[in-house]
Coordinates of C-alpha atoms in Angstrom, one line a residue:
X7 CA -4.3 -7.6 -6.6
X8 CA -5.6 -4.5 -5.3
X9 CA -2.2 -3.6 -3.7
X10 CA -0.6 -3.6 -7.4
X11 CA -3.0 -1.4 -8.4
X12 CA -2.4 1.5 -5.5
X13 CA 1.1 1.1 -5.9
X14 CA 0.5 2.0 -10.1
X15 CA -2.1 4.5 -9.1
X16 CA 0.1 6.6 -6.5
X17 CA 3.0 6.1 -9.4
X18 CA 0.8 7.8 -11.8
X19 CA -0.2 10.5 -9.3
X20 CA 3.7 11.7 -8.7
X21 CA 3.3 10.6 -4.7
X22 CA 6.2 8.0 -5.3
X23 CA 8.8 7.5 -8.2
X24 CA 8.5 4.5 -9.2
X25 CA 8.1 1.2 -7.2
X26 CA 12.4 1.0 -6.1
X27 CA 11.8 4.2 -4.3
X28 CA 9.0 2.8 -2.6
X29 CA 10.8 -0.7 -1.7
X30 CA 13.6 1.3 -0.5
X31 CA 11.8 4.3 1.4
X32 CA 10.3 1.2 3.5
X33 CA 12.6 -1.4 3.9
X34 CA 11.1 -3.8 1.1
X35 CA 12.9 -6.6 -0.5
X36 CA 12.2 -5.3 -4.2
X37 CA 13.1 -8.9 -5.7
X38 CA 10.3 -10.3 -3.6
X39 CA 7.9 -7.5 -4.7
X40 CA 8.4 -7.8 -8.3
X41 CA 8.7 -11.7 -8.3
X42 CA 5.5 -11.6 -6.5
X43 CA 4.0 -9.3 -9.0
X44 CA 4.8 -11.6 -11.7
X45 CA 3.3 -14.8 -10.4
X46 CA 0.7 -13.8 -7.7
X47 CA 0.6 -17.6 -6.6
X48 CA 4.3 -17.2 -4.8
X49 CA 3.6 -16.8 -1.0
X50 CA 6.1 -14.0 -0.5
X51 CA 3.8 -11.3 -0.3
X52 CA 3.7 -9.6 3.2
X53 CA 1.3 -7.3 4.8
X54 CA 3.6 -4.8 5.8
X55 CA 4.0 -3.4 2.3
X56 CA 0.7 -2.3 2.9
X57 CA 1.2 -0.2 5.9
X58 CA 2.8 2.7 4.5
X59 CA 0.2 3.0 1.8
X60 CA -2.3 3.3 4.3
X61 CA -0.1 5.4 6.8
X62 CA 1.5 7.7 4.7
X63 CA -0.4 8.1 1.3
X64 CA -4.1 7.7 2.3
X65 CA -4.8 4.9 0.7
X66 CA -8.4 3.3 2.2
X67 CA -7.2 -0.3 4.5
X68 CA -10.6 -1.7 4.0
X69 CA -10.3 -1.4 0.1
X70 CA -7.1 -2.7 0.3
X71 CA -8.3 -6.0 2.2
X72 CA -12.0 -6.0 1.1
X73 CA -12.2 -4.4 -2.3
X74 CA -15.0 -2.1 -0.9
X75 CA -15.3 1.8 -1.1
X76 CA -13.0 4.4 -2.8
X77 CA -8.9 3.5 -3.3
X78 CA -8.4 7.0 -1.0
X79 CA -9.9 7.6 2.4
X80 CA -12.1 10.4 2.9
X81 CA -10.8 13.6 4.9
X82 CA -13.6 12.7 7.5
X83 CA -12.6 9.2 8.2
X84 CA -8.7 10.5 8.6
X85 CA -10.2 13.2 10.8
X86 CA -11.8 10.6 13.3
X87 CA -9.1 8.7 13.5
X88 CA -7.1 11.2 14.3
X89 CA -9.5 12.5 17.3
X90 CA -9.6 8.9 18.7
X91 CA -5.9 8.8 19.1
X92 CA -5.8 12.3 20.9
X93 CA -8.4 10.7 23.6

């Protein structure tokens, strides 16, 4: 699962200290996540652990959904976004 994987890559990268810090700096039951982790056929997963991935670390929503493109965002995309929020 391509969240698991951003989660470990943002780990390695020193953004977050582990995955507690995460579950706690965003209100996420950490039992759930890790139970979830372990046996990815539970239906506890929820797809608000993904918004602060893509909010506050960069990480790309359509890879995270589709698998397609880079793990990150480019500074262009974030830049557009940003412009069509000012309008």
């Amino acid at each position: 699962m391509r969240f698991y994987t951003a989660l470990d890559t943002l780990k390695a990268m020193g953004k977050i200290r582990g995955i507690n810090t995460y579950c706690t700096a965003y209100n996420i039951d950490r039992r759930n996540l890790y139970a979830q982790r372990k046996d990815l056929e539970r239906s506890w997963f929820q797809v608000s652990w993904l918004y602060p991935m893509v909010k506050d670390f960069g990480v790309s929503a359509r890879w995270l959904l589709t698998g397609y493109g880079g793990m990150f965002e480019t500074s262009g995309f974030r830049e557009q976004i940003n412009i069509r929020k000012q309008e």
